[in-house]
């Protein structure tokens, strides 16, 4: 894309009167190319969440969300689909467990084990064996066309898949379609899952904090969106028109409630809940909140960048990145990881 921009720019330049044919400067660094390409892209409004809970107290936030959900019914002006969505959401929020299935303990335990470089493959296999669905995914990956023969046993399959990939697979179970089953809008849900994994990778790679907490915070940042998508009864013009605004307002507070129900670490729960305004977090959690916010913005920006659209992610990052993180490097890293994850 940057090359196309440069060719366009040079094609409009006058021919030199004498001397050798000008050669394109191939030394343009990535940051310069990134800015040049962004300047040529059409601009769209940002998509990341903007709503914040009124309190870090889960009961206060739950009551606030129920009131907000009832407002959707008032916005609907008689639209039956929006009224149904509001009713489903109020019913969900009124249940102590948010009608969520329990946290997949095997996947969570496996993820935690894999953060320990000293862990033995036998311990991994023993833990993995408790989740048949996860075993099936690992076996399928280890039996893919990349390998000449199927694995001899589960231990061999685990070794083939590798610790990093196994950690991603375990983490992805926490936000899987099994956990957040949607009736419609499956593509929107899959995009949210993909962005969550990308955000998790970015947060872990750029964190000065415990890697597993940074990864979990990034991974869980969009669980509120997945919760909201569960309540959509059917697609309609009104839902498609209002859903982006509803998600931006509800996503973070809903995510905080999910993590509270699942008894996630407080550092993770609060950083996700207050991601749109990390400066309001207690000092000891503020850095994690900034990390979640900046990583999620970079992930959104990378997704739209791949579509040829500028949502001003680079500009937004300048105001939210932790002090030790470069906005440009974070965005470039997000673009590289997006491309790599999209092809695997």
mmCIF file of C-alpha atoms in Angstrom:
data_model
loop_
_atom_site.group_PDB
_atom_site.id
_atom_site.type_symbol
_atom_site.label_atom_id
_atom_site.label_comp_id
_atom_site.label_asym_id
_atom_site.label_seq_id
_atom_site.Cartn_x
_atom_site.Cartn_y
_atom_site.Cartn_z
ATOM 1 C CA UNK A 1 0.000 0.000 0.000
ATOM 2 C CA UNK A 2 2.825 2.346 0.853
ATOM 3 C CA UNK A 3 4.511 1.397 -2.422
ATOM 4 C CA UNK A 4 1.368 2.276 -4.372
ATOM 5 C CA UNK A 5 1.257 5.667 -2.671
ATOM 6 C CA UNK A 6 4.900 6.339 -3.505
ATOM 7 C CA UNK A 7 4.427 5.297 -7.142
ATOM 8 C CA UNK A 8 1.449 7.631 -7.397
ATOM 9 C CA UNK A 9 3.476 10.470 -5.874
ATOM 10 C CA UNK A 10 6.463 9.943 -8.156
ATOM 11 C CA UNK A 11 4.316 9.522 -11.255
ATOM 12 C CA UNK A 12 3.165 13.119 -10.853
ATOM 13 C CA UNK A 13 6.695 14.522 -10.622
ATOM 14 C CA UNK A 14 8.285 16.226 -13.674
ATOM 15 C CA UNK A 15 11.049 14.429 -15.536
ATOM 16 C CA UNK A 16 14.530 15.625 -14.549
ATOM 17 C CA UNK A 17 16.330 17.726 -17.151
ATOM 18 C CA UNK A 18 19.445 15.596 -17.031
ATOM 19 C CA UNK A 19 21.252 12.957 -15.048
ATOM 20 C CA UNK A 20 20.293 9.423 -14.086
ATOM 21 C CA UNK A 21 16.706 8.273 -13.685
ATOM 22 C CA UNK A 22 15.606 8.974 -10.103
ATOM 23 C CA UNK A 23 15.461 5.876 -7.954
ATOM 24 C CA UNK A 24 12.785 5.466 -5.272
ATOM 25 C CA UNK A 25 14.273 5.787 -1.831
ATOM 26 C CA UNK A 26 13.923 2.265 -0.442
ATOM 27 C CA UNK A 27 15.278 3.421 2.897
ATOM 28 C CA UNK A 28 11.914 4.871 3.941
ATOM 29 C CA UNK A 29 11.368 3.381 7.364
ATOM 30 C CA UNK A 30 8.189 1.616 8.446
ATOM 31 C CA UNK A 31 6.939 4.536 10.484
ATOM 32 C CA UNK A 32 7.182 6.928 7.520
ATOM 33 C CA UNK A 33 5.452 4.439 5.259
ATOM 34 C CA UNK A 34 2.741 3.883 7.845
ATOM 35 C CA UNK A 35 1.966 7.594 8.153
ATOM 36 C CA UNK A 36 2.054 8.062 4.387
ATOM 37 C CA UNK A 37 -0.342 5.178 3.822
ATOM 38 C CA UNK A 38 -2.722 6.318 6.558
ATOM 39 C CA UNK A 39 -2.855 9.787 5.008
ATOM 40 C CA UNK A 40 -4.119 8.257 1.752
ATOM 41 C CA UNK A 41 -6.812 6.097 3.346
ATOM 42 C CA UNK A 42 -10.475 7.035 3.716
ATOM 43 C CA UNK A 43 -11.362 7.914 7.309
ATOM 44 C CA UNK A 44 -14.051 6.222 9.408
ATOM 45 C CA UNK A 45 -15.123 6.886 13.013
ATOM 46 C CA UNK A 46 -13.433 4.820 15.745
ATOM 47 C CA UNK A 47 -15.112 1.592 16.861
ATOM 48 C CA UNK A 48 -13.519 0.955 20.265
ATOM 49 C CA UNK A 49 -15.587 1.200 23.445
ATOM 50 C CA UNK A 50 -16.275 4.567 25.047
ATOM 51 C CA UNK A 51 -18.532 3.657 27.977
ATOM 52 C CA UNK A 52 -17.285 3.197 31.534
ATOM 53 C CA UNK A 53 -19.034 1.726 34.572
ATOM 54 C CA UNK A 54 -20.266 4.208 37.176
ATOM 55 C CA UNK A 55 -18.379 2.294 39.864
ATOM 56 C CA UNK A 56 -15.961 -0.587 40.361
ATOM 57 C CA UNK A 57 -18.615 -2.100 42.612
ATOM 58 C CA UNK A 58 -20.277 -4.905 40.622
ATOM 59 C CA UNK A 59 -23.716 -4.488 42.231
ATOM 60 C CA UNK A 60 -23.812 -0.758 41.462
ATOM 61 C CA UNK A 61 -22.719 -1.383 37.871
ATOM 62 C CA UNK A 62 -25.320 -4.131 37.439
ATOM 63 C CA UNK A 63 -28.170 -1.828 38.493
ATOM 64 C CA UNK A 64 -26.847 0.942 36.252
ATOM 65 C CA UNK A 65 -26.703 -1.448 33.286
ATOM 66 C CA UNK A 66 -30.260 -2.641 33.905
ATOM 67 C CA UNK A 67 -31.440 0.982 33.811
ATOM 68 C CA UNK A 68 -29.421 1.585 30.633
ATOM 69 C CA UNK A 69 -30.884 -1.551 29.028
ATOM 70 C CA UNK A 70 -34.379 -0.258 29.706
ATOM 71 C CA UNK A 71 -33.396 2.912 27.865
ATOM 72 C CA UNK A 72 -32.857 0.818 24.715
ATOM 73 C CA UNK A 73 -36.531 -0.069 24.801
ATOM 74 C CA UNK A 74 -37.366 3.637 24.911
ATOM 75 C CA UNK A 75 -35.069 4.302 21.927
ATOM 76 C CA UNK A 76 -36.763 1.531 19.980
ATOM 77 C CA UNK A 77 -39.944 3.546 19.340
ATOM 78 C CA UNK A 78 -41.946 0.391 18.927
ATOM 79 C CA UNK A 79 -39.289 -1.587 17.020
ATOM 80 C CA UNK A 80 -39.976 -5.173 18.107
ATOM 81 C CA UNK A 81 -36.406 -6.436 17.595
ATOM 82 C CA UNK A 82 -34.863 -3.702 19.741
ATOM 83 C CA UNK A 83 -37.541 -4.226 22.384
ATOM 84 C CA UNK A 84 -36.720 -7.950 22.452
ATOM 85 C CA UNK A 85 -32.991 -7.186 22.704
ATOM 86 C CA UNK A 86 -33.630 -4.865 25.670
ATOM 87 C CA UNK A 87 -35.846 -7.445 27.378
ATOM 88 C CA UNK A 88 -33.244 -10.225 26.880
ATOM 89 C CA UNK A 89 -30.508 -7.972 28.236
ATOM 90 C CA UNK A 90 -32.494 -7.003 31.351
ATOM 91 C CA UNK A 91 -33.257 -10.672 31.989
ATOM 92 C CA UNK A 92 -29.573 -11.589 31.606
ATOM 93 C CA UNK A 93 -28.392 -8.795 33.891
ATOM 94 C CA UNK A 94 -30.957 -9.728 36.537
ATOM 95 C CA UNK A 95 -29.549 -13.266 36.882
ATOM 96 C CA UNK A 96 -26.784 -13.639 39.472
ATOM 97 C CA UNK A 97 -24.669 -15.693 37.049
ATOM 98 C CA UNK A 98 -25.630 -13.581 33.991
ATOM 99 C CA UNK A 99 -26.819 -16.928 32.516
ATOM 100 C CA UNK A 100 -23.145 -17.616 31.785
ATOM 101 C CA UNK A 101 -21.718 -21.121 31.734
ATOM 102 C CA UNK A 102 -18.994 -21.654 34.344
ATOM 103 C CA UNK A 103 -15.475 -20.617 33.449
ATOM 104 C CA UNK A 104 -13.802 -23.532 31.603
ATOM 105 C CA UNK A 105 -11.507 -24.612 34.422
ATOM 106 C CA UNK A 106 -9.318 -26.934 32.355
ATOM 107 C CA UNK A 107 -8.594 -24.263 29.753
ATOM 108 C CA UNK A 108 -7.857 -21.706 32.481
ATOM 109 C CA UNK A 109 -5.634 -24.120 34.391
ATOM 110 C CA UNK A 110 -3.799 -25.077 31.197
ATOM 111 C CA UNK A 111 -3.223 -21.437 30.305
ATOM 112 C CA UNK A 112 -1.784 -20.764 33.762
ATOM 113 C CA UNK A 113 0.459 -23.839 33.592
ATOM 114 C CA UNK A 114 1.859 -22.775 30.243
ATOM 115 C CA UNK A 115 3.091 -19.478 31.698
ATOM 116 C CA UNK A 116 5.646 -21.534 33.665
ATOM 117 C CA UNK A 117 8.680 -22.323 31.531
ATOM 118 C CA UNK A 118 9.636 -25.170 33.881
ATOM 119 C CA UNK A 119 6.382 -27.100 33.469
ATOM 120 C CA UNK A 120 6.693 -30.685 32.237
ATOM 121 C CA UNK A 121 4.901 -32.025 29.179
ATOM 122 C CA UNK A 122 3.414 -34.776 31.351
ATOM 123 C CA UNK A 123 1.678 -32.179 33.556
ATOM 124 C CA UNK A 124 0.360 -30.425 30.441
ATOM 125 C CA UNK A 125 -1.008 -33.658 28.963
ATOM 126 C CA UNK A 126 -2.607 -34.630 32.284
ATOM 127 C CA UNK A 127 -4.404 -31.269 32.535
ATOM 128 C CA UNK A 128 -5.374 -31.193 28.855
ATOM 129 C CA UNK A 129 -6.915 -34.665 29.104
ATOM 130 C CA UNK A 130 -9.689 -33.268 31.317
ATOM 131 C CA UNK A 131 -11.230 -31.365 28.392
ATOM 132 C CA UNK A 132 -12.188 -33.667 25.474
ATOM 133 C CA UNK A 133 -13.124 -30.746 23.208
ATOM 134 C CA UNK A 134 -9.720 -29.118 23.716
ATOM 135 C CA UNK A 135 -7.979 -32.473 23.182
ATOM 136 C CA UNK A 136 -9.835 -32.780 19.885
ATOM 137 C CA UNK A 137 -8.663 -29.325 18.779
ATOM 138 C CA UNK A 138 -5.044 -30.108 19.661
ATOM 139 C CA UNK A 139 -5.234 -33.470 17.897
ATOM 140 C CA UNK A 140 -6.737 -31.873 14.775
ATOM 141 C CA UNK A 141 -4.003 -29.223 14.685
ATOM 142 C CA UNK A 142 -1.265 -31.860 15.140
ATOM 143 C CA UNK A 143 -2.801 -33.984 12.355
ATOM 144 C CA UNK A 144 -2.985 -31.205 9.777
ATOM 145 C CA UNK A 145 -1.588 -31.409 6.279
ATOM 146 C CA UNK A 146 1.648 -29.766 7.491
ATOM 147 C CA UNK A 147 2.681 -33.131 8.910
ATOM 148 C CA UNK A 148 3.336 -36.318 6.960
ATOM 149 C CA UNK A 149 1.834 -38.653 9.567
ATOM 150 C CA UNK A 150 -0.676 -38.279 12.436
ATOM 151 C CA UNK A 151 0.733 -37.995 15.977
ATOM 152 C CA UNK A 152 1.377 -41.242 17.861
ATOM 153 C CA UNK A 153 -0.251 -40.042 21.088
ATOM 154 C CA UNK A 154 -1.417 -36.899 22.907
ATOM 155 C CA UNK A 155 2.051 -36.138 24.241
ATOM 156 C CA UNK A 156 3.409 -36.201 20.701
ATOM 157 C CA UNK A 157 0.514 -34.007 19.529
ATOM 158 C CA UNK A 158 1.256 -31.438 22.252
ATOM 159 C CA UNK A 159 4.930 -31.367 21.270
ATOM 160 C CA UNK A 160 3.977 -30.788 17.627
ATOM 161 C CA UNK A 161 1.585 -27.956 18.391
ATOM 162 C CA UNK A 162 4.088 -26.211 20.681
ATOM 163 C CA UNK A 163 3.662 -24.360 23.956
ATOM 164 C CA UNK A 164 2.872 -20.932 22.482
ATOM 165 C CA UNK A 165 0.152 -22.235 20.187
ATOM 166 C CA UNK A 166 -1.269 -24.451 22.929
ATOM 167 C CA UNK A 167 -1.446 -21.430 25.237
ATOM 168 C CA UNK A 168 -3.400 -19.513 22.574
ATOM 169 C CA UNK A 169 -5.755 -22.444 22.074
ATOM 170 C CA UNK A 170 -6.408 -22.716 25.808
ATOM 171 C CA UNK A 171 -7.001 -18.961 26.069
ATOM 172 C CA UNK A 172 -9.328 -18.901 23.073
ATOM 173 C CA UNK A 173 -11.588 -21.414 24.865
ATOM 174 C CA UNK A 174 -12.390 -18.688 27.409
ATOM 175 C CA UNK A 175 -14.039 -16.563 24.703
ATOM 176 C CA UNK A 176 -15.166 -19.384 22.411
ATOM 177 C CA UNK A 177 -18.527 -19.842 20.722
ATOM 178 C CA UNK A 178 -19.216 -22.520 23.333
ATOM 179 C CA UNK A 179 -18.991 -19.889 26.066
ATOM 180 C CA UNK A 180 -20.720 -17.034 24.221
ATOM 181 C CA UNK A 181 -23.195 -18.672 21.888
ATOM 182 C CA UNK A 182 -24.890 -16.241 19.522
ATOM 183 C CA UNK A 183 -28.098 -16.784 17.555
ATOM 184 C CA UNK A 184 -27.170 -14.298 14.809
ATOM 185 C CA UNK A 185 -24.334 -11.922 13.861
ATOM 186 C CA UNK A 186 -21.758 -14.713 13.977
ATOM 187 C CA UNK A 187 -19.268 -12.750 11.873
ATOM 188 C CA UNK A 188 -19.343 -9.826 14.301
ATOM 189 C CA UNK A 189 -18.715 -12.236 17.187
ATOM 190 C CA UNK A 190 -15.816 -13.906 15.367
ATOM 191 C CA UNK A 191 -14.244 -10.516 14.671
ATOM 192 C CA UNK A 192 -14.509 -9.695 18.380
ATOM 193 C CA UNK A 193 -12.791 -12.995 19.256
ATOM 194 C CA UNK A 194 -10.010 -12.399 16.752
ATOM 195 C CA UNK A 195 -9.431 -8.855 18.044
ATOM 196 C CA UNK A 196 -9.408 -10.179 21.612
ATOM 197 C CA UNK A 197 -6.605 -12.626 20.816
ATOM 198 C CA UNK A 198 -4.660 -9.919 18.993
ATOM 199 C CA UNK A 199 -5.166 -7.495 21.895
ATOM 200 C CA UNK A 200 -3.976 -10.178 24.328
ATOM 201 C CA UNK A 201 -0.809 -10.797 22.312
ATOM 202 C CA UNK A 202 -0.060 -7.069 22.154
ATOM 203 C CA UNK A 203 -0.724 -6.530 25.850
ATOM 204 C CA UNK A 204 1.534 -9.421 26.867
ATOM 205 C CA UNK A 205 4.323 -8.357 24.500
ATOM 206 C CA UNK A 206 4.330 -4.742 25.720
ATOM 207 C CA UNK A 207 3.775 -5.247 29.424
ATOM 208 C CA UNK A 208 6.117 -4.540 32.314
ATOM 209 C CA UNK A 209 3.553 -6.365 34.473
ATOM 210 C CA UNK A 210 2.965 -10.126 34.941
ATOM 211 C CA UNK A 211 2.571 -11.541 31.438
ATOM 212 C CA UNK A 212 -0.379 -13.817 32.217
ATOM 213 C CA UNK A 213 -2.402 -10.960 33.762
ATOM 214 C CA UNK A 214 -1.634 -8.698 30.801
ATOM 215 C CA UNK A 215 -2.643 -11.440 28.351
ATOM 216 C CA UNK A 216 -5.868 -12.196 30.234
ATOM 217 C CA UNK A 217 -6.784 -8.511 30.469
ATOM 218 C CA UNK A 218 -6.354 -8.069 26.724
ATOM 219 C CA UNK A 219 -8.159 -11.304 25.958
ATOM 220 C CA UNK A 220 -11.157 -10.442 28.111
ATOM 221 C CA UNK A 221 -11.528 -6.814 27.060
ATOM 222 C CA UNK A 222 -14.335 -7.588 24.563
ATOM 223 C CA UNK A 223 -16.323 -10.135 26.581
ATOM 224 C CA UNK A 224 -18.947 -7.448 27.088
ATOM 225 C CA UNK A 225 -19.446 -7.258 23.326
ATOM 226 C CA UNK A 226 -19.790 -11.045 23.170
ATOM 227 C CA UNK A 227 -22.339 -10.905 26.001
ATOM 228 C CA UNK A 228 -24.336 -8.244 24.198
ATOM 229 C CA UNK A 229 -24.288 -10.226 20.939
ATOM 230 C CA UNK A 230 -25.803 -13.190 22.803
ATOM 231 C CA UNK A 231 -28.898 -11.099 23.470
ATOM 232 C CA UNK A 232 -29.525 -10.068 19.833
ATOM 233 C CA UNK A 233 -32.621 -12.065 18.789
ATOM 234 C CA UNK A 234 -32.396 -11.356 15.063
ATOM 235 C CA UNK A 235 -30.799 -8.988 12.602
ATOM 236 C CA UNK A 236 -32.818 -5.997 11.511
ATOM 237 C CA UNK A 237 -32.045 -2.560 10.073
ATOM 238 C CA UNK A 238 -32.631 -0.975 13.482
ATOM 239 C CA UNK A 239 -30.262 -3.380 15.255
ATOM 240 C CA UNK A 240 -27.565 -2.942 12.621
ATOM 241 C CA UNK A 241 -27.902 0.839 12.867
ATOM 242 C CA UNK A 242 -27.818 1.082 16.669
ATOM 243 C CA UNK A 243 -25.631 -1.860 17.663
ATOM 244 C CA UNK A 244 -22.259 -0.071 17.242
ATOM 245 C CA UNK A 245 -23.408 2.707 19.603
ATOM 246 C CA UNK A 246 -24.857 0.194 22.072
ATOM 247 C CA UNK A 247 -21.634 -1.847 22.070
ATOM 248 C CA UNK A 248 -19.441 1.215 22.603
ATOM 249 C CA UNK A 249 -21.525 2.147 25.663
ATOM 250 C CA UNK A 250 -22.131 -1.280 27.198
ATOM 251 C CA UNK A 251 -19.031 -3.303 26.293
ATOM 252 C CA UNK A 252 -16.651 -2.451 29.134
ATOM 253 C CA UNK A 253 -19.184 -2.388 32.027
ATOM 254 C CA UNK A 254 -20.662 -5.704 30.841
ATOM 255 C CA UNK A 255 -17.197 -7.229 30.575
ATOM 256 C CA UNK A 256 -16.459 -6.200 34.156
ATOM 257 C CA UNK A 257 -19.573 -8.045 35.339
ATOM 258 C CA UNK A 258 -18.593 -11.174 33.396
ATOM 259 C CA UNK A 259 -15.128 -11.225 34.957
ATOM 260 C CA UNK A 260 -16.636 -10.618 38.390
ATOM 261 C CA UNK A 261 -18.953 -13.630 37.964
ATOM 262 C CA UNK A 262 -15.982 -15.708 36.833
ATOM 263 C CA UNK A 263 -13.957 -14.484 39.828
ATOM 264 C CA UNK A 264 -11.073 -13.248 37.693
ATOM 265 C CA UNK A 265 -8.203 -11.402 39.428
ATOM 266 C CA UNK A 266 -9.196 -7.903 40.523
ATOM 267 C CA UNK A 267 -6.371 -6.365 38.483
ATOM 268 C CA UNK A 268 -7.806 -7.940 35.318
ATOM 269 C CA UNK A 269 -11.467 -7.240 36.150
ATOM 270 C CA UNK A 270 -10.997 -3.545 36.922
ATOM 271 C CA UNK A 271 -8.568 -2.870 34.061
ATOM 272 C CA UNK A 272 -11.098 -4.293 31.603
ATOM 273 C CA UNK A 273 -14.058 -2.509 33.188
ATOM 274 C CA UNK A 274 -12.436 0.915 33.195
ATOM 275 C CA UNK A 275 -10.526 0.472 29.925
ATOM 276 C CA UNK A 276 -12.128 3.525 28.313
ATOM 277 C CA UNK A 277 -10.915 5.758 31.158
ATOM 278 C CA UNK A 278 -7.893 4.107 32.824
ATOM 279 C CA UNK A 279 -6.944 7.327 34.612
ATOM 280 C CA UNK A 280 -9.874 6.711 36.993
ATOM 281 C CA UNK A 281 -8.399 3.404 38.127
ATOM 282 C CA UNK A 282 -6.534 3.042 41.440
ATOM 283 C CA UNK A 283 -2.810 3.788 40.906
ATOM 284 C CA UNK A 284 -1.771 0.146 41.247
ATOM 285 C CA UNK A 285 -4.079 -0.894 38.361
ATOM 286 C CA UNK A 286 -3.755 2.169 36.136
ATOM 287 C CA UNK A 287 -0.864 0.803 34.080
ATOM 288 C CA UNK A 288 -2.827 -2.348 33.248
ATOM 289 C CA UNK A 289 -5.811 -0.231 32.222
ATOM 290 C CA UNK A 290 -3.647 1.829 29.869
ATOM 291 C CA UNK A 291 -2.185 -1.359 28.436
ATOM 292 C CA UNK A 292 -5.632 -2.822 27.730
ATOM 293 C CA UNK A 293 -6.848 0.422 26.189
ATOM 294 C CA UNK A 294 -3.837 0.982 23.956
ATOM 295 C CA UNK A 295 -3.621 -2.676 22.872
ATOM 296 C CA UNK A 296 -7.309 -2.786 21.951
ATOM 297 C CA UNK A 297 -7.087 0.470 19.986
ATOM 298 C CA UNK A 298 -4.055 -0.874 18.111
ATOM 299 C CA UNK A 299 -5.931 -4.118 17.361
ATOM 300 C CA UNK A 300 -8.966 -2.228 16.010
ATOM 301 C CA UNK A 301 -6.660 0.020 14.002
ATOM 302 C CA UNK A 302 -4.816 -2.933 12.481
ATOM 303 C CA UNK A 303 -8.052 -4.603 11.452
ATOM 304 C CA UNK A 304 -9.313 -1.493 9.669
ATOM 305 C CA UNK A 305 -5.851 -0.740 8.242
ATOM 306 C CA UNK A 306 -5.965 -4.139 6.527
ATOM 307 C CA UNK A 307 -9.303 -3.064 5.022
ATOM 308 C CA UNK A 308 -7.766 0.182 3.756
ATOM 309 C CA UNK A 309 -9.481 2.422 6.320
ATOM 310 C CA UNK A 310 -8.009 4.904 8.810
ATOM 311 C CA UNK A 311 -9.883 5.134 12.140
ATOM 312 C CA UNK A 312 -7.309 7.463 13.734
ATOM 313 C CA UNK A 313 -5.890 4.669 15.897
ATOM 314 C CA UNK A 314 -2.361 6.072 15.709
ATOM 315 C CA UNK A 315 -3.511 9.479 16.934
ATOM 316 C CA UNK A 316 -5.569 7.922 19.747
ATOM 317 C CA UNK A 317 -2.633 5.795 20.891
ATOM 318 C CA UNK A 318 -0.536 8.882 21.594
ATOM 319 C CA UNK A 319 -2.851 9.742 24.490
ATOM 320 C CA UNK A 320 -3.230 6.317 26.129
ATOM 321 C CA UNK A 321 -0.066 4.210 25.740
ATOM 322 C CA UNK A 322 1.916 3.407 28.893
ATOM 323 C CA UNK A 323 5.022 5.573 29.251
ATOM 324 C CA UNK A 324 7.416 2.820 28.130
ATOM 325 C CA UNK A 325 5.487 2.061 24.892
ATOM 326 C CA UNK A 326 5.909 3.843 21.544
ATOM 327 C CA UNK A 327 2.549 4.493 19.805
ATOM 328 C CA UNK A 328 4.057 3.938 16.360
ATOM 329 C CA UNK A 329 5.855 0.739 17.336
ATOM 330 C CA UNK A 330 2.699 -0.615 18.981
ATOM 331 C CA UNK A 331 0.637 0.078 15.861
ATOM 332 C CA UNK A 332 3.268 -1.440 13.587
ATOM 333 C CA UNK A 333 3.427 -4.497 15.842
ATOM 334 C CA UNK A 334 -0.367 -4.788 15.701
ATOM 335 C CA UNK A 335 -0.296 -4.693 11.889
ATOM 336 C CA UNK A 336 2.407 -7.383 11.713
ATOM 337 C CA UNK A 337 0.604 -9.652 14.159
ATOM 338 C CA UNK A 338 -2.756 -9.092 12.427
ATOM 339 C CA UNK A 339 -1.259 -10.162 9.099
ATOM 340 C CA UNK A 340 0.417 -13.202 10.629
ATOM 341 C CA UNK A 341 -2.656 -14.306 12.592
ATOM 342 C CA UNK A 342 -4.886 -13.826 9.533
ATOM 343 C CA UNK A 343 -2.833 -16.311 7.520
ATOM 344 C CA UNK A 344 -2.575 -19.074 10.160
#
